[in-house]
Amino acid sequence: MSKQVITAGGEEHLVREDTAKSYRGVQWALLSLAAFVIIAAILFFGGFLTALTGRSVDSPAQIERQSGR
């Protein structure tokens, strides 16, 4: 079984290939989850700030009803 080097806690560790793949998979999962949370927070607070400023947020259906189509 081959060995690979991973960096954890600022130190390099020699581990088995399956352990290294698992470690990288967990790192990507955490990074993806963090990106999802950040994007969701930006969208939520963007809508929240729009509501606070009093600007109307019309859906496409409301815009079509207003235009009389």
mmCIF file of C-alpha atoms in Angstrom:
data_model
loop_
_atom_site.group_PDB
_atom_site.id
_atom_site.type_symbol
_atom_site.label_atom_id
_atom_site.label_comp_id
_atom_site.label_asym_id
_atom_site.label_seq_id
_atom_site.Cartn_x
_atom_site.Cartn_y
_atom_site.Cartn_z
ATOM 1 C CA MET A 1 0.000 0.000 0.000
ATOM 2 C CA SER A 2 1.396 3.397 -0.945
ATOM 3 C CA LYS A 3 2.055 6.208 1.486
ATOM 4 C CA GLN A 4 1.268 9.895 1.096
ATOM 5 C CA VAL A 5 2.187 13.009 3.042
ATOM 6 C CA ILE A 6 -0.521 15.208 4.556
ATOM 7 C CA THR A 7 -0.093 18.419 6.494
ATOM 8 C CA ALA A 8 -2.084 18.566 9.719
ATOM 9 C CA GLY A 9 -1.529 21.082 12.475
ATOM 10 C CA GLY A 10 1.416 22.581 10.624
ATOM 11 C CA GLU A 11 3.284 19.267 10.622
ATOM 12 C CA GLU A 12 3.750 16.760 7.816
ATOM 13 C CA HIS A 13 2.581 13.198 8.478
ATOM 14 C CA LEU A 14 3.232 10.093 6.403
ATOM 15 C CA VAL A 15 -0.027 8.125 6.166
ATOM 16 C CA ARG A 16 -1.611 5.412 4.028
ATOM 17 C CA GLU A 17 -3.201 6.440 0.728
ATOM 18 C CA ASP A 18 -6.765 5.746 1.889
ATOM 19 C CA THR A 19 -6.234 7.819 5.034
ATOM 20 C CA ALA A 20 -4.861 10.706 2.966
ATOM 21 C CA LYS A 21 -7.861 10.573 0.592
ATOM 22 C CA SER A 22 -10.222 10.538 3.549
ATOM 23 C CA TYR A 23 -8.438 13.513 5.112
ATOM 24 C CA ARG A 24 -8.619 15.495 1.862
ATOM 25 C CA GLY A 25 -12.298 14.569 1.475
ATOM 26 C CA VAL A 26 -13.095 15.914 4.925
ATOM 27 C CA GLN A 27 -11.180 19.111 4.191
ATOM 28 C CA TRP A 28 -13.152 19.669 0.958
ATOM 29 C CA ALA A 29 -16.440 18.902 2.714
ATOM 30 C CA LEU A 30 -15.720 21.485 5.418
ATOM 31 C CA LEU A 31 -14.651 24.057 2.828
ATOM 32 C CA SER A 32 -17.809 23.442 0.777
ATOM 33 C CA LEU A 33 -20.005 23.715 3.866
ATOM 34 C CA ALA A 34 -18.337 26.977 4.877
ATOM 35 C CA ALA A 35 -18.823 28.401 1.369
ATOM 36 C CA PHE A 36 -22.513 27.394 1.438
ATOM 37 C CA VAL A 37 -23.033 29.068 4.813
ATOM 38 C CA ILE A 38 -21.283 32.265 3.667
ATOM 39 C CA ILE A 39 -23.334 32.471 0.460
ATOM 40 C CA ALA A 40 -26.582 31.803 2.356
ATOM 41 C CA ALA A 41 -25.689 34.505 4.904
ATOM 42 C CA ILE A 42 -24.963 37.029 2.136
ATOM 43 C CA LEU A 43 -28.314 36.299 0.471
ATOM 44 C CA PHE A 44 -30.193 36.408 3.790
ATOM 45 C CA PHE A 45 -28.663 39.663 4.987
ATOM 46 C CA GLY A 46 -29.010 41.191 1.523
ATOM 47 C CA GLY A 47 -32.748 40.525 1.631
ATOM 48 C CA PHE A 48 -32.919 41.655 5.243
ATOM 49 C CA LEU A 49 -31.204 44.955 4.448
ATOM 50 C CA THR A 50 -33.475 45.468 1.443
ATOM 51 C CA ALA A 51 -36.496 44.998 3.705
ATOM 52 C CA LEU A 52 -35.083 47.478 6.236
ATOM 53 C CA THR A 53 -34.503 50.182 3.636
ATOM 54 C CA GLY A 54 -38.115 49.911 2.484
ATOM 55 C CA ARG A 55 -37.384 49.094 -1.125
ATOM 56 C CA SER A 56 -39.949 46.766 -2.626
ATOM 57 C CA VAL A 57 -38.814 43.322 -3.643
ATOM 58 C CA ASP A 58 -41.147 42.162 -6.391
ATOM 59 C CA SER A 59 -41.234 38.637 -7.689
ATOM 60 C CA PRO A 60 -41.500 38.101 -11.453
ATOM 61 C CA ALA A 61 -45.183 37.150 -10.991
ATOM 62 C CA GLN A 62 -45.906 40.447 -9.200
ATOM 63 C CA ILE A 63 -44.154 42.427 -11.926
ATOM 64 C CA GLU A 64 -46.263 40.726 -14.618
ATOM 65 C CA ARG A 65 -49.486 41.417 -12.678
ATOM 66 C CA GLN A 66 -48.544 45.084 -12.344
ATOM 67 C CA SER A 67 -47.752 45.447 -16.039
ATOM 68 C CA GLY A 68 -51.176 43.999 -16.958
ATOM 69 C CA ARG A 69 -49.995 41.100 -19.096
#
